[in-house]
PDB file of C-alpha atoms in Angstrom:
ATOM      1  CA  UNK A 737     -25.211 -64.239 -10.128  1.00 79.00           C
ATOM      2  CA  UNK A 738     -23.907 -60.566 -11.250  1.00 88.00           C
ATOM      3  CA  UNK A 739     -23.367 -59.720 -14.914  1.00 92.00           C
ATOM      4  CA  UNK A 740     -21.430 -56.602 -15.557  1.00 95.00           C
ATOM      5  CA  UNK A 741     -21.290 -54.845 -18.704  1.00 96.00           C
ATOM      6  CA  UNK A 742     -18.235 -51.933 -19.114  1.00 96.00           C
ATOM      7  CA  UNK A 743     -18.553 -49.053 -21.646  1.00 97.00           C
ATOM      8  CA  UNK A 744     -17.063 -45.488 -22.461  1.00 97.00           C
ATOM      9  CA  UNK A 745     -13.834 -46.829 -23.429  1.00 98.00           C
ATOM     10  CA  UNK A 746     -11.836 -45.313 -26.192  1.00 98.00           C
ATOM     11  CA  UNK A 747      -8.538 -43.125 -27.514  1.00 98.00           C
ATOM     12  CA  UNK A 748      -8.302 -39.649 -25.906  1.00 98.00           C
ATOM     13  CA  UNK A 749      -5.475 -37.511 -25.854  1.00 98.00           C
ATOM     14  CA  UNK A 750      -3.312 -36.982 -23.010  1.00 98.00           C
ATOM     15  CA  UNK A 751      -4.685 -34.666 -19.950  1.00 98.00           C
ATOM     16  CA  UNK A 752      -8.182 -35.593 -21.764  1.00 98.00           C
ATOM     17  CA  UNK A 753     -10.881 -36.788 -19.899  1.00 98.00           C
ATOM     18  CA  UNK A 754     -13.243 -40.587 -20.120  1.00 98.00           C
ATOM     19  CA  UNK A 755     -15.702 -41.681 -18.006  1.00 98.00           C
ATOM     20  CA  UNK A 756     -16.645 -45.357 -17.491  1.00 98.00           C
ATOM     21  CA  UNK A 757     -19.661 -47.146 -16.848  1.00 98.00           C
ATOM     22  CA  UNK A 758     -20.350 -50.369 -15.311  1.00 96.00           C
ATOM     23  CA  UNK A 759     -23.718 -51.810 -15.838  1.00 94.00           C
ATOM     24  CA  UNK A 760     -25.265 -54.583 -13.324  1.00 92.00           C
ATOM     25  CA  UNK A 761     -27.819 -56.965 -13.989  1.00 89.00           C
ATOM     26  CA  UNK A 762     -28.705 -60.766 -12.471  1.00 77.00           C
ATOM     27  CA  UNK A 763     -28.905 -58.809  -8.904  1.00 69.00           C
ATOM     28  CA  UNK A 764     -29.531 -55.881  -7.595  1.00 70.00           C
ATOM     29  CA  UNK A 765     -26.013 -54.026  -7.440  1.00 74.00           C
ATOM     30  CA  UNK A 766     -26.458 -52.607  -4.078  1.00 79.00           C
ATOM     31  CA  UNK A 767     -24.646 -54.828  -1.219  1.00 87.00           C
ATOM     32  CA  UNK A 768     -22.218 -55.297  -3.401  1.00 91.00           C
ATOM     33  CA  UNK A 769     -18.759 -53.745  -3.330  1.00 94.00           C
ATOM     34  CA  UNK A 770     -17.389 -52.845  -7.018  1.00 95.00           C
ATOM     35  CA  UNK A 771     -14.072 -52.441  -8.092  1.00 97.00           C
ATOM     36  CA  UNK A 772     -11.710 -51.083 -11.177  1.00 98.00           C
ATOM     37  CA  UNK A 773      -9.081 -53.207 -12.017  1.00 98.00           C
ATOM     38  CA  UNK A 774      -6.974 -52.229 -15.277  1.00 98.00           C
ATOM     39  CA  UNK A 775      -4.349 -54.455 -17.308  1.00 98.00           C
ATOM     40  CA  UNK A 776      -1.793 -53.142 -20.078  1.00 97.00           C
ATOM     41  CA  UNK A 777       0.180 -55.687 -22.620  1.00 93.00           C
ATOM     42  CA  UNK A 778       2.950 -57.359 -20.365  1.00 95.00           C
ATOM     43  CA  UNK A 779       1.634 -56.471 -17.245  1.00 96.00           C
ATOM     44  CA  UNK A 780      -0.711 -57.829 -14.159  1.00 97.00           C
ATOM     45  CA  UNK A 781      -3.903 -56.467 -13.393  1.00 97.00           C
ATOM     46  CA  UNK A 782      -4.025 -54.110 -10.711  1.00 97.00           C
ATOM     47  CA  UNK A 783      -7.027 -52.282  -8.713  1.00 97.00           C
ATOM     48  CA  UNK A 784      -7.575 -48.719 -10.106  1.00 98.00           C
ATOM     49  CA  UNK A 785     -10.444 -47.862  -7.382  1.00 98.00           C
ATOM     50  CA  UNK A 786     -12.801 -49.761  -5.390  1.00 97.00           C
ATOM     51  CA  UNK A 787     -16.121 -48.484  -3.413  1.00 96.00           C
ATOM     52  CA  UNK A 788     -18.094 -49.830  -0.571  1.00 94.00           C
ATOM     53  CA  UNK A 789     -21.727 -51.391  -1.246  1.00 88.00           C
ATOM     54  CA  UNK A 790     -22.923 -47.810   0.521  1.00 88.00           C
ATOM     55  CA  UNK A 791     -20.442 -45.864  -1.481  1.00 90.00           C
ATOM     56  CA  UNK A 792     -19.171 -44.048   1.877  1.00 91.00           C
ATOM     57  CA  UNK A 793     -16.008 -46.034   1.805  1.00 95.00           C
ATOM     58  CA  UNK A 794     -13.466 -45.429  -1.448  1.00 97.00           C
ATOM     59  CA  UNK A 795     -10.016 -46.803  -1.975  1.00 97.00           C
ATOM     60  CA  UNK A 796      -7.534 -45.558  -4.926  1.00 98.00           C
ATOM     61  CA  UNK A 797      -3.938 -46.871  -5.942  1.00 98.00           C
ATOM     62  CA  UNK A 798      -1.941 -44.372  -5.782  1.00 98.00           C
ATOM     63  CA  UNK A 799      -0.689 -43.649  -9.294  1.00 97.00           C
ATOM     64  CA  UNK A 800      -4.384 -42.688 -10.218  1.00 98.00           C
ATOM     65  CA  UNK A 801      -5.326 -40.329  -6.736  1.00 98.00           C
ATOM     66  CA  UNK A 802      -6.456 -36.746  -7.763  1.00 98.00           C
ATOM     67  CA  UNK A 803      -7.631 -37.970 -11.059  1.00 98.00           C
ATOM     68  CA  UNK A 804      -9.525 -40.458 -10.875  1.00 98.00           C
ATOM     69  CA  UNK A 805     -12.788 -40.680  -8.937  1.00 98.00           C
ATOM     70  CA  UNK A 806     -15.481 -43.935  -8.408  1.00 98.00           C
ATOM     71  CA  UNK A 807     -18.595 -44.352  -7.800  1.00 97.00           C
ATOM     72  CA  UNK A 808     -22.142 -45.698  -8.073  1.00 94.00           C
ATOM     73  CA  UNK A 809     -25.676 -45.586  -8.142  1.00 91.00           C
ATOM     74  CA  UNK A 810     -27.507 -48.139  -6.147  1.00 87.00           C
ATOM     75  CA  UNK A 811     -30.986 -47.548  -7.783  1.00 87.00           C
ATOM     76  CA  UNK A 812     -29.841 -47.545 -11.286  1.00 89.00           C
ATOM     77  CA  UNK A 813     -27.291 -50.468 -10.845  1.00 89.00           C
ATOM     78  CA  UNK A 814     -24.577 -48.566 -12.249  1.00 92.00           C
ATOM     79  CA  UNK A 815     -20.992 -48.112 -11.609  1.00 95.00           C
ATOM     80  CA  UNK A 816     -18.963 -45.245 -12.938  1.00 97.00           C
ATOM     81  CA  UNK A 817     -14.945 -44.139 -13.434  1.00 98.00           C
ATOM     82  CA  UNK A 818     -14.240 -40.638 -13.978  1.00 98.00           C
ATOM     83  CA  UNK A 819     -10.307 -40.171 -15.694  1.00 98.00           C
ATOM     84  CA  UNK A 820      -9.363 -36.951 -15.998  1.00 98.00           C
ATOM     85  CA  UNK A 821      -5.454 -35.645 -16.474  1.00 98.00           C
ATOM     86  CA  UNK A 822      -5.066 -38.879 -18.507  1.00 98.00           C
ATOM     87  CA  UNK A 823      -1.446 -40.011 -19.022  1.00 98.00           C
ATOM     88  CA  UNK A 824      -0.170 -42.411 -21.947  1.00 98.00           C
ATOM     89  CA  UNK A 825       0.710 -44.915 -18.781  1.00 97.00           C
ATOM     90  CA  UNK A 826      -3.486 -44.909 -18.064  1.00 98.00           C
ATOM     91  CA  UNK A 827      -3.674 -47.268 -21.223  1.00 98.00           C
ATOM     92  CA  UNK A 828      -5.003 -50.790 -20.284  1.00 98.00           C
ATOM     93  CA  UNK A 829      -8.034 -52.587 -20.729  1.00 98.00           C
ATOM     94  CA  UNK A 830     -10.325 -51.596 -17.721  1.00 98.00           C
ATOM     95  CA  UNK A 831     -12.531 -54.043 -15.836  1.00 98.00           C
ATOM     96  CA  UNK A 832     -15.494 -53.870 -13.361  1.00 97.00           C
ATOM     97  CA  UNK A 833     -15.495 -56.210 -10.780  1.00 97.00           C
ATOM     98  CA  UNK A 834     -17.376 -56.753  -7.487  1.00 95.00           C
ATOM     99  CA  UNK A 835     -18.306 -58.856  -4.983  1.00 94.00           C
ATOM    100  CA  UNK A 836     -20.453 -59.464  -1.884  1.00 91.00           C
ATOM    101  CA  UNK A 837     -20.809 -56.792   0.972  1.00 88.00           C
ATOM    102  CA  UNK A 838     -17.281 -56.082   1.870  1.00 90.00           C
ATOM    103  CA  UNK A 839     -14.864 -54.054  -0.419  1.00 91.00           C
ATOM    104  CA  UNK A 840     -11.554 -55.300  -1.670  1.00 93.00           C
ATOM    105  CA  UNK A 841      -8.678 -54.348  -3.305  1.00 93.00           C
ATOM    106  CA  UNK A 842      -7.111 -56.986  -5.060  1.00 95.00           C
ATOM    107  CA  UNK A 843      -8.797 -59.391  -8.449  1.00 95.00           C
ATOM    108  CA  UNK A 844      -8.506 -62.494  -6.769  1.00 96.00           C
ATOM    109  CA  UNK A 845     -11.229 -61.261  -4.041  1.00 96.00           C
ATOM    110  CA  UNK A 846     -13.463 -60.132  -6.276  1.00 96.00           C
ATOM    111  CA  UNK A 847     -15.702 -63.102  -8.439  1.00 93.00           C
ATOM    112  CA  UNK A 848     -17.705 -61.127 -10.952  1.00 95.00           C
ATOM    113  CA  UNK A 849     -16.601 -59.100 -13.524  1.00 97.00           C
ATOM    114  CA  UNK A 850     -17.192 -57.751 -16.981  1.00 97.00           C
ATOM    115  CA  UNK A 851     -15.737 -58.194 -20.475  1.00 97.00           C
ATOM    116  CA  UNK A 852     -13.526 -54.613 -20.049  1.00 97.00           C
ATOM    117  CA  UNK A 853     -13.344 -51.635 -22.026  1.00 98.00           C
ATOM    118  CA  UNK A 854     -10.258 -50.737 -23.930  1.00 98.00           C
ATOM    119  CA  UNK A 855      -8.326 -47.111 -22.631  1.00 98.00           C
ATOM    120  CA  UNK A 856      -5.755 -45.468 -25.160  1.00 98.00           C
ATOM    121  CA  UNK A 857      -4.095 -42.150 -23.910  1.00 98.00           C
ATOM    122  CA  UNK A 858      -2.183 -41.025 -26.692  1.00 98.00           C
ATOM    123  CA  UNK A 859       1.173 -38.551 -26.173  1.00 93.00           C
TER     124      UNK A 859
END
C-alpha cells in the first residue's frame, strides 16, 4: 500500500507560478509511475501530467504543455508539479496518483492517490 500526501496548493494570480508536492509513504515510491490528475466544480477529472517509475518517460495534456513540468525524486519519495503562466482555467483541486511500474494516463488506471490540494488562479 501507497499513501500520498499533496501540498503547495493555494490562490496565485494569473501568469503566477505554484509548485506541488506529492509525498509517498507505505512503499518506496520508485517503480511506481505517478500521475496529476486535476478536477474543477462541474467537471471530470482529467490527467494534468504523468511520469514513468524512472522519470525518463513524461506525458502532458495538452492544455498545460510549456507550462507545466513533472517530476520526481526516487530517493526522497517525492513527486513534484511545477505551474507556471497560470491561467484562471488552471483552477481545480489537484491530485497525485500512481500506480505499479507502467505509466498511465487516465484515473481509472491509477489505484492510489492523495487527498488533493486546492489551485485558485485568479484574473
Amino acid at each position: 500500500q501507497v499513501q500520498l500526501v499533496e501540498s503547495g496548493g493555494g490562490l496565485v494570480q494569473a501568469g503566477g507560478s505554484l509548485r506541488l508536492s506529492c509525498a509517498a509513504s507505505g512503499r518506496t515510491f520508485r517503480n511506481y509511475a505517478m500521475g496529476w490528475f486535476r478536477q474543477a466544480p462541474g467537471k471530470e477529472r482529467e490527467i494534468v501530467a504523468a511520469i514513468s517509475w524512472s522519470g525518463t518517460n513524461t506525458y502532458y495534456a495538452d492544455s498545460v504543455k510549456g507550462r507545466f513540468t513533472i517530476s520526481r525524486d526516487n530517493v526522497q519519495n517525492t513527486g513534484a508539479l511545477q505551474m507556471n503562466s497560470l491561467k484562471p482555467d488552471d483552477t481545480a483541486l489537484y491530485y497525485c496518483a500512481a500506480r505499479w511500474l507502467l505509466v498511465a494516463t487516465t484515473p481509472s488506471e491509477f489505484n492510489y492517490w492523495g487527498q488533493g490540494t486546492q489551485v485558485t488562479v485568479s484574473s
